[in-house]
Amino acid sequence: MGAMMKNPVTNVLIVGVGGQGVIMISKVLALLCQRQGFEVKQSEVHGMAKRGGAVFSHVRFGEKVHSPTIPDGEADVIVALEWAEGMRWLGQLRPHTGTFISDTQTIIPPFACRNRGRDQEPVYSRETPAEILGKVSQGYAVDAAGKARALGNERAANTILLGILSTAFDFDSEDWLEIITKFVPPASIDINRQAFVAGREWVKTASVPDDGAICAPVPVSRAILRNEVDIVPQWCKGCDICVRMCPQKCLELNDEQIVTFPRPDDCTGCRICEWLCPDFAIKVHKIRAPENPVVQTRMMEA
Amino acid sequence: MNIQEGVQAHVSAEEFDVRDYMRLDLFPHFLCPGCGHGMALRAMMWALYENNISMDKLAVVCGIGCSGRLGAYIDSNTFHTTHGRPLAFATGLALARPDLHVVVITGDGDCLAIGGNHLIHACRRNVNMTCLMLNNEVYGMTGGQVSPTTSADRYTTTTPGGNREPVFDACKLAEAAGAGFVGREVTMQVPTLKDLIKEAYDYNGFSFVEIMSDCTEIFGRKNQLGESAEMILSQKSSTRPDSYGTKVDDPFRPNALKTGVLVKGVRPEYRDMNRPIQPVQPVQKD
């Protein structure tokens, strides 16, 4: 799983319900990455997730990080401490390479779900773990709360997920444990160490689900791999409109006053250059990912 | 915005390629660098694509001038007429061939000065066609003479001391002459312009759209209005969408030009108004 390190910036999105330890996971990860010599930026929102608000934390690290927030659809890892919250943020996962780690416990809010009548089933995320894991390239669904309860303290569930998250990176296990020790209350250091090890061990023993429940691939609207700008140089008259109007400044005029596309990585495919070109010299092509993602790793409770 | 609508617009922009509708062997076209007429032509073809109008059922009638040459690049039935007369030709064409979708591309000088007479009568008759008037405030092709829409104090080759004549508001003229659909938009807002032209195509009767274009080489340079990018940006900032109504900034921008659909009424189309001719009864003499 060290493959994700090839991106210049690694994005980790941690989501959950208030009080579960979202901020603790992100603090541990941020401090660890800082000690490993990366530049780290972290940003969080904490509010009432189950009443329509959001509790999430962005952690970004790499050689050079400019923005503290993760762009849409570019999270390399999502760690969800609650199943429905994981569903809510699944669209932010980077298509075809993203890793999805989720607790399968459900916390059903009393006010946000419909069908409030007596003896009515509350409306909740209907997707089963097997279904969702079929849509992501690397997915882990674990009953972390149940495992933590078996260890003696349900509140250590976030540390179990931290243990699973730690297998996504090449950092040493002892480094993780050292930082976890700094952040948890002294009385619960032992149980958190056990929980972290339990999370790491679970990845080795978990089973791969059968593919019976696999349904549609990840939504294609997000899966734009790159944008190409097709320029007909014979038609360009060098009026400079596209260069001046491009919000990302990815176009340039060359020495012969003909437009070129030197910074394709910055292009968002907004089509302003195509629309404003009076000479029909520009056409933007969005190169989409193949429809069926390659499933690499899927693990859930045996 | 509705998510579904957003997806639809996205798909439409994805599939539409203006080059499919052009006579590519004639490219690059003759327009100067940065001329807004190209963007207007794109919006016009995009609206045709979204309205599912077949190129076989399209008839484009053009006058003389920079705008008049645009018809040559459309891969469809196009007709290049005499100066100021495209509306007169188009009226005949629309009456003889009701199955065709008639679009007139004309310029400010072509439509308001030389063909001003034809414009008011086309509005009065309300024959089913669409008139796209590309207003670049100048006679560009003939060397930059003053036109009826040239703004006050602008320099042209025939107004070396600045334009002293009052300006024609083409939309008010069309409205007063009885046009059922009148709209105005700037070329910079290509998707919005496309939506306006789509609505004009759908209107049953005479629809008039004024497109504010920029003439960088002939008009902008003489008046030091900057390059094309600055010209289209200043055009955008000097207009105000009509759909804003009296909200927010109305008191602060009293002189901004209104854009969007300005008039949309219901008037009988020319063919609906035509009554069958009653045979004249010979007068009986005692």
Coordinates of C-alpha atoms in Angstrom, one line a residue:
Chain A
M1 CA 0.0 0.0 0.0
G2 CA 3.0 2.3 -0.2
A3 CA 1.9 3.1 -3.7
M4 CA 0.0 6.2 -2.7
M5 CA 3.2 7.9 -1.8
K6 CA 3.9 8.5 -5.5
N7 CA 1.6 11.5 -5.4
P8 CA 3.4 14.7 -4.4
V9 CA 0.8 15.3 -1.6
T10 CA -1.0 12.6 0.3
N11 CA -4.5 13.5 1.4
V12 CA -6.2 11.8 4.3
L13 CA -9.8 12.6 5.2
I14 CA -11.1 11.6 8.6
V15 CA -14.8 11.7 9.2
G16 CA -17.1 10.7 12.0
V17 CA -19.7 11.8 14.6
G18 CA -18.7 14.2 17.3
G19 CA -16.8 12.7 20.2
Q20 CA -15.4 9.6 18.4
G21 CA -11.9 10.7 18.1
V22 CA -11.7 12.2 14.6
I23 CA -9.5 15.0 15.9
M24 CA -7.2 12.6 17.8
I25 CA -6.5 10.5 14.7
S26 CA -5.7 13.6 12.7
K27 CA -3.4 15.0 15.4
V28 CA -1.5 11.7 15.6
L29 CA -1.1 11.4 11.9
A30 CA -0.1 15.1 11.5
L31 CA 2.5 14.9 14.2
L32 CA 3.9 11.7 12.9
C33 CA 4.2 13.0 9.4
Q34 CA 5.9 16.2 10.7
R35 CA 8.5 14.1 12.6
Q36 CA 9.1 12.1 9.4
G37 CA 10.2 15.3 7.7
F38 CA 7.1 16.1 5.7
E39 CA 5.3 19.4 5.4
V40 CA 1.9 18.9 7.0
K41 CA -1.3 20.9 6.8
Q42 CA -4.4 20.1 8.8
S43 CA -7.8 21.6 8.9
E44 CA -11.0 20.6 10.6
V45 CA -14.6 21.3 11.1
H46 CA -16.4 19.9 14.2
G47 CA -20.1 20.2 14.6
M48 CA -23.2 18.1 14.8
A49 CA -22.6 15.6 12.1
K50 CA -25.9 13.8 12.8
R51 CA -28.0 16.8 12.6
G52 CA -26.8 17.8 9.2
G53 CA -23.5 19.3 10.1
A54 CA -20.1 17.8 9.5
V55 CA -17.3 16.5 11.6
F56 CA -14.3 16.0 9.5
S57 CA -10.6 16.6 9.5
H58 CA -8.3 17.1 6.5
V59 CA -4.6 16.0 6.8
R60 CA -2.3 16.7 3.9
F61 CA 1.3 15.9 3.8
G62 CA 4.1 15.9 1.3
E63 CA 7.3 17.7 0.2
K64 CA 5.4 20.9 -0.2
V65 CA 1.7 21.5 0.7
H66 CA 0.0 24.7 -0.3
S67 CA -3.6 24.4 0.7
P68 CA -4.9 22.9 4.0
T69 CA -8.1 21.5 2.4
I70 CA -8.3 18.5 0.1
P71 CA -9.7 19.2 -3.4
D72 CA -13.0 17.5 -4.4
G73 CA -12.5 13.8 -5.2
E74 CA -8.8 13.7 -4.3
A75 CA -8.7 12.0 -0.9
D76 CA -6.2 9.2 -1.0
V77 CA -7.5 7.7 2.3
I78 CA -10.9 8.2 4.0
V79 CA -11.2 7.0 7.6
A80 CA -14.8 6.9 8.7
L81 CA -15.6 6.3 12.3
E82 CA -19.3 5.7 11.5
W83 CA -20.8 3.9 8.6
A84 CA -23.3 6.5 7.3
E85 CA -20.7 9.2 7.6
G86 CA -18.4 7.1 5.4
M87 CA -21.1 6.9 2.8
R88 CA -21.6 10.7 3.0
W89 CA -17.9 11.4 2.2
L90 CA -17.3 8.4 -0.2
G91 CA -17.5 10.7 -3.3
Q92 CA -14.4 12.5 -2.1
L93 CA -12.3 9.4 -2.6
R94 CA -9.8 9.5 -5.4
P95 CA -11.2 7.2 -8.1
H96 CA -9.3 3.9 -8.7
T97 CA -6.6 4.4 -6.2
G98 CA -8.3 5.7 -3.0
T99 CA -8.4 3.6 0.2
F100 CA -11.6 3.5 2.2
I101 CA -11.5 2.5 5.8
S102 CA -14.7 2.4 7.8
D103 CA -16.2 1.3 11.0
T104 CA -19.4 -0.7 10.4
Q105 CA -21.0 0.5 13.6
T106 CA -24.2 2.6 13.0
I107 CA -25.2 5.6 15.1
I108 CA -28.8 6.4 14.1
P109 CA -29.6 10.0 15.0
P110 CA -33.0 10.5 16.6
F111 CA -33.9 13.6 14.6
A112 CA -32.2 13.4 11.3
C113 CA -33.9 10.1 10.1
R114 CA -37.4 10.0 8.8
N115 CA -40.2 7.5 9.7
R116 CA -40.4 8.7 13.3
G117 CA -43.7 6.9 14.0
R118 CA -43.8 4.2 16.6
D119 CA -42.5 0.8 15.5
Q120 CA -41.1 2.3 12.3
E121 CA -37.7 1.4 11.0
P122 CA -35.5 4.5 10.8
V123 CA -34.2 5.4 7.3
Y124 CA -30.5 4.8 7.3
S125 CA -27.8 4.0 4.8
R126 CA -29.0 0.9 3.1
E127 CA -25.6 0.0 1.5
T128 CA -24.0 -3.1 2.9
P129 CA -20.3 -3.2 3.4
A130 CA -19.9 -5.8 0.7
E131 CA -21.7 -3.5 -1.8
I132 CA -19.5 -0.5 -1.0
L133 CA -16.2 -2.4 -0.9
G134 CA -17.1 -3.5 -4.4
K135 CA -17.0 0.1 -5.6
V136 CA -13.6 1.2 -4.2
S137 CA -10.2 0.0 -5.1
Q138 CA -9.0 -0.6 -1.5
G139 CA -11.6 -1.0 1.2
Y140 CA -11.6 -2.1 4.8
A141 CA -14.9 -2.5 6.7
V142 CA -14.4 -3.4 10.4
D143 CA -16.5 -3.5 13.5
A144 CA -14.0 -1.4 15.4
A145 CA -16.4 -0.4 18.1
G146 CA -17.2 -4.1 18.8
K147 CA -13.5 -5.0 18.9
A148 CA -12.8 -2.1 21.3
R149 CA -15.6 -3.2 23.5
A150 CA -14.0 -6.7 23.6
L151 CA -10.7 -5.1 24.6
G152 CA -12.5 -3.3 27.5
N153 CA -13.2 0.2 26.3
E154 CA -15.4 1.2 23.4
R155 CA -13.8 4.5 23.2
A156 CA -10.6 3.0 21.8
A157 CA -12.4 2.2 18.5
N158 CA -10.6 5.1 16.8
T159 CA -7.2 3.7 17.7
I160 CA -8.2 0.4 16.0
L161 CA -8.9 2.3 12.9
L162 CA -5.7 4.2 13.4
G163 CA -3.9 0.8 13.4
I164 CA -5.6 -0.1 10.0
L165 CA -4.6 3.4 8.7
S166 CA -1.0 2.8 9.7
T167 CA -0.7 -0.1 7.3
A168 CA -1.4 2.4 4.5
F169 CA 2.0 4.1 5.1
D170 CA 5.5 2.9 5.5
F171 CA 6.1 4.5 8.9
D172 CA 7.4 2.3 11.7
S173 CA 5.0 0.8 14.2
E174 CA 6.9 2.1 17.2
D175 CA 6.8 5.7 15.9
W176 CA 3.0 5.5 15.8
L177 CA 2.8 4.1 19.3
E178 CA 5.1 6.7 20.7
I179 CA 2.8 9.5 19.4
I180 CA -0.4 7.8 20.4
T181 CA 1.0 7.6 24.0
K182 CA 1.4 11.4 24.0
F183 CA -2.2 12.0 23.0
V184 CA -4.3 9.6 25.0
P185 CA -5.0 10.0 28.8
P186 CA -2.5 8.2 31.0
A187 CA -5.0 5.8 32.3
S188 CA -5.9 4.4 28.9
I189 CA -2.4 4.2 27.4
D190 CA -2.3 0.4 27.6
I191 CA -5.7 -0.2 26.0
N192 CA -4.9 2.1 23.2
R193 CA -1.6 0.3 22.5
Q194 CA -3.5 -3.0 22.4
A195 CA -6.1 -1.5 20.1
F196 CA -3.5 -0.2 17.7
V197 CA -1.8 -3.5 17.5
A198 CA -5.3 -5.2 17.1
G199 CA -6.0 -3.0 14.1
R200 CA -2.7 -3.8 12.5
E201 CA -3.2 -7.5 13.1
W202 CA -6.8 -7.5 11.8
V203 CA -5.6 -6.4 8.3
K204 CA -3.5 -9.6 8.1
T205 CA -6.3 -11.9 9.2
A206 CA -9.4 -10.3 7.6
S207 CA -11.0 -12.1 4.7
V208 CA -11.9 -10.9 1.2
P209 CA -15.7 -11.0 0.6
D210 CA -17.1 -12.9 -2.3
D211 CA -18.0 -10.8 -5.3
G212 CA -21.7 -11.6 -5.3
A213 CA -22.8 -8.1 -4.1
I214 CA -20.7 -6.0 -6.4
C215 CA -22.8 -3.3 -8.1
A216 CA -22.2 -0.2 -10.1
P217 CA -18.7 1.3 -10.2
V218 CA -17.9 4.7 -8.6
P219 CA -19.8 7.6 -10.1
V220 CA -18.2 8.5 -13.4
S221 CA -18.9 12.2 -13.0
R222 CA -15.9 12.4 -10.6
A223 CA -13.6 10.2 -12.5
I224 CA -12.0 12.6 -14.9
L225 CA -8.3 11.6 -15.0
R226 CA -7.0 14.6 -16.9
N227 CA -8.0 17.4 -19.4
E228 CA -6.5 17.8 -22.8
V229 CA -6.7 21.1 -24.7
D230 CA -6.7 20.4 -28.5
I231 CA -5.3 23.5 -30.2
V232 CA -5.2 24.1 -34.0
P233 CA -2.2 26.4 -34.3
Q234 CA -3.0 27.3 -37.9
W235 CA -6.3 28.9 -36.8
C236 CA -5.0 30.8 -33.7
K237 CA -4.5 34.5 -34.3
G238 CA -2.9 35.2 -30.9
C239 CA -5.7 37.5 -29.6
D240 CA -4.7 36.5 -26.0
I241 CA -8.3 36.1 -24.8
C242 CA -7.9 32.5 -23.6
V243 CA -4.5 33.2 -21.9
R244 CA -6.0 36.2 -20.0
M245 CA -9.3 34.5 -19.1
C246 CA -8.0 31.1 -18.0
P247 CA -8.7 31.0 -14.2
Q248 CA -5.8 28.6 -13.7
K249 CA -3.4 30.4 -16.0
C250 CA -2.4 27.2 -17.8
L251 CA -2.2 28.7 -21.4
E252 CA 0.6 30.8 -22.9
L253 CA 1.4 32.5 -26.1
N254 CA 4.7 31.3 -27.7
D255 CA 7.2 33.4 -29.6
E256 CA 5.1 33.2 -32.7
Q257 CA 2.0 34.5 -30.8
I258 CA 0.4 31.1 -31.0
V259 CA -1.3 29.7 -28.0
T260 CA 0.2 26.7 -26.2
F261 CA -0.8 24.5 -23.3
P262 CA 2.3 24.2 -21.1
R263 CA 0.6 23.4 -17.7
P264 CA -1.9 20.6 -18.3
D265 CA -1.8 19.6 -14.7
D266 CA -3.4 22.8 -13.6
C267 CA -6.3 22.6 -16.0
T268 CA -9.7 22.0 -14.4
G269 CA -11.6 21.5 -17.7
C270 CA -13.8 24.6 -17.2
R271 CA -14.0 25.2 -21.0
I272 CA -13.8 29.0 -20.7
C273 CA -10.9 29.0 -23.3
E274 CA -13.0 26.9 -25.7
W275 CA -16.1 29.1 -25.4
L276 CA -14.2 32.4 -25.7
C277 CA -11.9 31.4 -28.6
P278 CA -13.3 33.5 -31.5
D279 CA -11.3 31.4 -34.0
F280 CA -12.6 27.9 -32.9
A281 CA -9.0 26.9 -32.4
I282 CA -9.5 25.4 -29.0
K283 CA -11.4 22.3 -27.9
V284 CA -11.2 20.8 -24.4
H285 CA -11.4 17.1 -24.1
K286 CA -12.0 15.5 -20.7
I287 CA -10.2 12.2 -20.5
R288 CA -12.3 9.9 -18.4
A289 CA -11.3 6.8 -16.5
P290 CA -12.5 3.4 -17.7
E291 CA -15.9 2.6 -16.4
N292 CA -14.9 -0.4 -14.3
P293 CA -12.3 0.2 -11.6
V294 CA -9.8 -2.5 -10.9
V295 CA -10.5 -3.9 -7.5
Q296 CA -7.3 -4.5 -5.6
T297 CA -8.0 -5.1 -1.9
R298 CA -11.3 -5.6 -0.1
M299 CA -11.5 -6.7 3.5
M300 CA -14.3 -7.1 5.9
E301 CA -15.3 -9.1 9.0
A302 CA -14.8 -12.8 8.4
Chain B
M1 CA -28.8 24.9 -9.3
N2 CA -30.4 21.5 -9.5
I3 CA -27.8 18.8 -9.6
Q4 CA -29.5 17.0 -12.5
E5 CA -29.6 20.2 -14.5
G6 CA -25.9 20.7 -13.9
V7 CA -25.2 17.2 -15.2
Q8 CA -27.3 17.9 -18.3
A9 CA -25.5 21.1 -19.1
H10 CA -22.2 19.3 -18.5
V11 CA -23.1 16.5 -20.9
S12 CA -24.2 19.0 -23.6
A13 CA -21.0 20.9 -23.4
E14 CA -19.1 17.7 -23.6
E15 CA -20.8 16.4 -26.8
F16 CA -21.1 19.7 -28.7
D17 CA -18.3 20.5 -31.0
V18 CA -18.7 23.6 -33.1
R19 CA -16.3 22.3 -35.7
D20 CA -18.9 19.7 -36.7
Y21 CA -21.1 22.6 -38.1
M22 CA -18.4 24.6 -39.9
R23 CA -16.9 24.6 -43.4
L24 CA -13.5 23.7 -42.1
D25 CA -11.8 24.0 -45.5
L26 CA -12.4 27.8 -45.3
F27 CA -10.6 28.1 -41.9
P28 CA -9.0 30.1 -40.5
H29 CA -11.8 32.6 -40.9
F30 CA -11.3 36.2 -42.0
L31 CA -12.2 37.9 -38.7
C32 CA -9.6 40.0 -36.9
P33 CA -7.8 38.6 -33.8
G34 CA -10.1 38.8 -30.8
C35 CA -13.3 39.6 -32.7
G36 CA -16.4 38.8 -30.7
H37 CA -18.3 37.6 -33.8
G38 CA -16.6 34.2 -33.4
M39 CA -18.0 33.7 -29.9
A40 CA -21.5 34.8 -31.1
L41 CA -21.3 32.2 -34.0
R42 CA -20.4 29.5 -31.5
A43 CA -23.3 30.4 -29.3
M44 CA -25.6 30.4 -32.3
M45 CA -24.5 26.9 -33.4
W46 CA -24.6 25.6 -29.8
A47 CA -28.2 26.7 -29.5
L48 CA -29.1 24.9 -32.8
Y49 CA -27.5 21.8 -31.4
E50 CA -29.4 22.0 -28.1
N51 CA -32.7 22.7 -29.9
N52 CA -32.1 19.7 -32.2
I53 CA -32.5 21.8 -35.4
S54 CA -31.2 19.9 -38.4
M55 CA -28.7 21.6 -40.6
D56 CA -30.8 20.6 -43.6
K57 CA -33.7 22.5 -42.2
L58 CA -31.7 25.6 -41.4
A59 CA -31.5 28.7 -43.7
V60 CA -29.1 31.4 -42.7
V61 CA -29.5 34.8 -44.4
C62 CA -26.7 37.3 -44.0
G63 CA -26.2 40.9 -45.1
I64 CA -23.0 42.8 -45.8
G65 CA -20.2 43.5 -43.4
C66 CA -18.1 41.5 -40.9
S67 CA -21.3 39.8 -39.6
G68 CA -22.5 39.1 -43.1
R69 CA -19.5 37.0 -43.8
L70 CA -20.2 34.6 -41.0
G71 CA -22.8 32.7 -43.0
A72 CA -20.0 31.5 -45.4
Y73 CA -18.5 29.4 -42.6
I74 CA -21.7 27.6 -41.6
D75 CA -22.1 24.2 -43.3
S76 CA -25.8 24.7 -44.1
N77 CA -28.1 26.6 -46.5
T78 CA -26.7 30.1 -46.4
F79 CA -27.6 33.2 -48.4
H80 CA -25.5 36.3 -48.7
T81 CA -27.7 39.2 -49.7
T82 CA -27.3 42.9 -50.5
H83 CA -26.5 45.5 -48.0
G84 CA -29.3 46.1 -45.4
R85 CA -31.7 43.7 -47.1
P86 CA -31.3 40.3 -45.3
L87 CA -34.6 40.8 -43.4
A88 CA -36.5 41.5 -46.6
F89 CA -35.0 38.4 -48.3
A90 CA -35.7 36.3 -45.2
T91 CA -39.3 37.4 -45.0
G92 CA -39.8 36.1 -48.5
L93 CA -37.9 32.9 -47.7
A94 CA -39.9 32.2 -44.5
L95 CA -43.2 32.8 -46.3
A96 CA -42.3 30.6 -49.2
R97 CA -40.8 27.8 -47.2
P98 CA -42.5 27.5 -43.8
D99 CA -40.6 24.2 -43.2
L100 CA -37.3 26.0 -42.9
H101 CA -35.9 27.5 -39.8
V102 CA -34.8 31.0 -40.9
V103 CA -32.0 32.8 -39.0
V104 CA -30.8 36.2 -40.0
I105 CA -27.3 37.3 -39.1
T106 CA -26.8 41.0 -39.5
G107 CA -24.7 43.9 -38.1
D108 CA -25.5 47.2 -36.5
G109 CA -24.9 49.2 -39.7
D110 CA -26.6 46.6 -41.9
C111 CA -29.7 46.3 -39.6
L112 CA -30.2 49.8 -38.2
A113 CA -28.8 52.2 -40.8
I114 CA -29.1 50.8 -44.3
G115 CA -31.7 48.2 -43.4
G116 CA -33.5 50.2 -40.7
N117 CA -36.7 50.3 -42.7
H118 CA -36.7 46.5 -43.2
L119 CA -36.1 46.0 -39.5
I120 CA -39.2 48.0 -38.4
H121 CA -41.4 46.3 -41.0
A122 CA -40.1 42.8 -40.1
C123 CA -41.0 43.6 -36.4
R124 CA -44.4 44.8 -37.5
R125 CA -45.2 41.8 -39.7
N126 CA -44.0 39.3 -37.1
V127 CA -43.0 36.6 -39.6
N128 CA -41.5 33.5 -37.8
M129 CA -37.7 34.0 -37.9
T130 CA -34.8 34.9 -35.7
C131 CA -32.7 38.1 -36.2
L132 CA -29.3 38.1 -34.6
M133 CA -27.9 41.6 -34.7
L134 CA -24.1 41.7 -33.9
N135 CA -23.5 45.1 -32.5
N136 CA -19.8 46.1 -32.6
E137 CA -20.6 49.9 -32.7
V138 CA -18.7 50.5 -36.0
Y139 CA -18.6 49.7 -39.7
G140 CA -15.6 47.4 -39.4
M141 CA -15.2 46.0 -42.8
T142 CA -15.3 49.2 -44.7
G143 CA -12.7 50.9 -42.6
G144 CA -14.3 52.0 -39.4
Q145 CA -17.0 54.6 -40.1
V146 CA -19.5 55.8 -37.5
S147 CA -22.6 53.6 -37.1
P148 CA -26.0 54.3 -35.5
T149 CA -24.9 52.5 -32.3
T150 CA -21.5 54.1 -31.9
S151 CA -21.3 55.4 -28.3
A152 CA -21.0 59.1 -27.6
D153 CA -17.5 60.7 -28.0
R154 CA -16.0 57.6 -29.6
Y155 CA -13.5 58.2 -32.4
T156 CA -14.0 56.6 -35.8
T157 CA -12.6 57.5 -39.2
T158 CA -15.6 59.7 -39.9
T159 CA -15.8 61.3 -36.5
P160 CA -12.2 62.5 -35.9
G161 CA -13.5 64.8 -33.1
G162 CA -15.6 62.2 -31.4
N163 CA -19.1 61.1 -32.1
R164 CA -21.7 63.8 -31.5
E165 CA -24.8 61.9 -32.7
P166 CA -27.3 60.4 -30.3
V167 CA -27.1 56.6 -30.1
F168 CA -29.8 54.2 -31.3
D169 CA -31.0 51.6 -28.8
A170 CA -31.8 48.7 -31.1
C171 CA -33.8 46.8 -28.5
K172 CA -36.1 49.7 -27.8
L173 CA -36.6 50.2 -31.5
A174 CA -37.5 46.6 -32.1
E175 CA -39.9 46.7 -29.1
A176 CA -41.6 49.9 -30.3
A177 CA -41.9 48.5 -33.8
G178 CA -43.8 45.5 -32.3
A179 CA -41.3 42.6 -32.1
G180 CA -42.7 39.9 -29.8
F181 CA -39.3 38.8 -28.5
V182 CA -36.4 41.1 -27.8
G183 CA -33.2 40.1 -26.0
R184 CA -29.7 41.4 -25.5
E185 CA -26.5 39.7 -24.3
V186 CA -22.7 40.2 -24.4
T187 CA -20.5 37.8 -26.3
M188 CA -18.4 37.0 -23.2
Q189 CA -21.3 35.1 -21.6
V190 CA -21.3 32.4 -24.1
P191 CA -23.5 29.8 -22.2
T192 CA -26.0 32.6 -21.2
L193 CA -26.0 33.9 -24.8
K194 CA -26.7 30.3 -26.0
D195 CA -29.7 30.0 -23.7
L196 CA -31.1 33.4 -24.9
I197 CA -30.7 32.4 -28.5
K198 CA -32.4 29.0 -27.8
E199 CA -35.4 30.9 -26.4
A200 CA -35.4 33.2 -29.5
Y201 CA -35.4 30.1 -31.8
D202 CA -38.3 28.6 -29.9
Y203 CA -40.4 31.8 -30.1
N204 CA -43.2 31.7 -32.7
G205 CA -42.9 35.0 -34.5
F206 CA -40.2 37.5 -35.1
S207 CA -37.5 37.4 -32.4
F208 CA -34.7 40.0 -32.2
V209 CA -31.5 39.4 -30.3
E210 CA -28.9 42.1 -30.0
I211 CA -25.4 40.7 -29.3
M212 CA -22.9 43.1 -28.0
S213 CA -19.7 42.2 -29.8
D214 CA -16.2 43.8 -29.6
C215 CA -14.2 45.2 -32.5
T216 CA -10.7 45.3 -31.2
E217 CA -8.7 46.2 -34.3
I218 CA -10.8 48.9 -35.9
F219 CA -12.8 50.4 -33.0
G220 CA -11.0 49.5 -29.8
R221 CA -7.5 50.5 -30.9
K222 CA -8.7 54.0 -32.1
N223 CA -10.5 54.6 -28.8
Q224 CA -7.7 53.0 -26.6
L225 CA -10.1 50.5 -25.1
G226 CA -7.4 47.9 -24.6
E227 CA -7.0 44.4 -26.0
S228 CA -9.8 42.0 -26.6
A229 CA -9.8 40.6 -23.1
E230 CA -10.2 44.0 -21.6
M231 CA -12.9 45.0 -24.1
I232 CA -15.1 41.9 -23.4
L233 CA -14.6 42.3 -19.6
S234 CA -15.6 46.0 -19.7
Q235 CA -18.6 45.1 -21.9
K236 CA -19.6 42.5 -19.3
S237 CA -19.2 45.0 -16.4
S238 CA -21.2 47.7 -18.1
T239 CA -24.3 45.5 -18.5
R240 CA -26.7 44.2 -15.9
P241 CA -28.9 41.1 -16.3
D242 CA -32.6 42.0 -16.5
S243 CA -33.5 39.1 -14.3
Y244 CA -31.9 40.9 -11.3
G245 CA -35.0 43.1 -11.4
T246 CA -34.9 45.8 -8.8
K247 CA -32.7 43.9 -6.4
V248 CA -29.5 44.9 -4.6
D249 CA -27.5 47.0 -6.9
D250 CA -30.1 48.7 -9.0
P251 CA -29.7 52.2 -7.3
F252 CA -25.9 52.0 -7.9
R253 CA -26.0 51.2 -11.5
P254 CA -28.8 53.2 -13.1
N255 CA -27.1 53.5 -16.5
A256 CA -26.0 49.9 -17.0
L257 CA -27.4 48.3 -20.1
K258 CA -30.0 45.7 -19.5
T259 CA -29.3 42.2 -20.7
G260 CA -31.4 39.0 -20.9
V261 CA -34.9 38.6 -22.3
L262 CA -36.2 42.2 -22.4
V263 CA -39.6 41.6 -24.1
K264 CA -41.5 38.4 -24.5
G265 CA -45.1 38.8 -25.6
V266 CA -47.8 36.9 -27.4
R267 CA -48.6 38.2 -30.9
P268 CA -50.3 36.4 -33.8
E269 CA -47.7 35.2 -36.3
Y270 CA -47.9 36.6 -39.8
R271 CA -49.5 33.5 -41.4
D272 CA -52.1 33.2 -38.6
M273 CA -53.1 36.8 -39.2
N274 CA -53.7 36.2 -43.0
R275 CA -57.3 35.9 -43.8
P276 CA -58.4 34.2 -47.0
I277 CA -59.1 36.7 -49.8
Q278 CA -62.8 37.2 -50.3
P279 CA -63.9 37.3 -53.9
V280 CA -65.1 40.7 -54.9
Q281 CA -68.8 40.7 -55.7
P282 CA -69.7 42.6 -58.9
V283 CA -71.9 45.6 -58.2
Q284 CA -75.4 45.0 -59.3
K285 CA -76.9 47.8 -61.4
D286 CA -80.5 48.3 -61.7

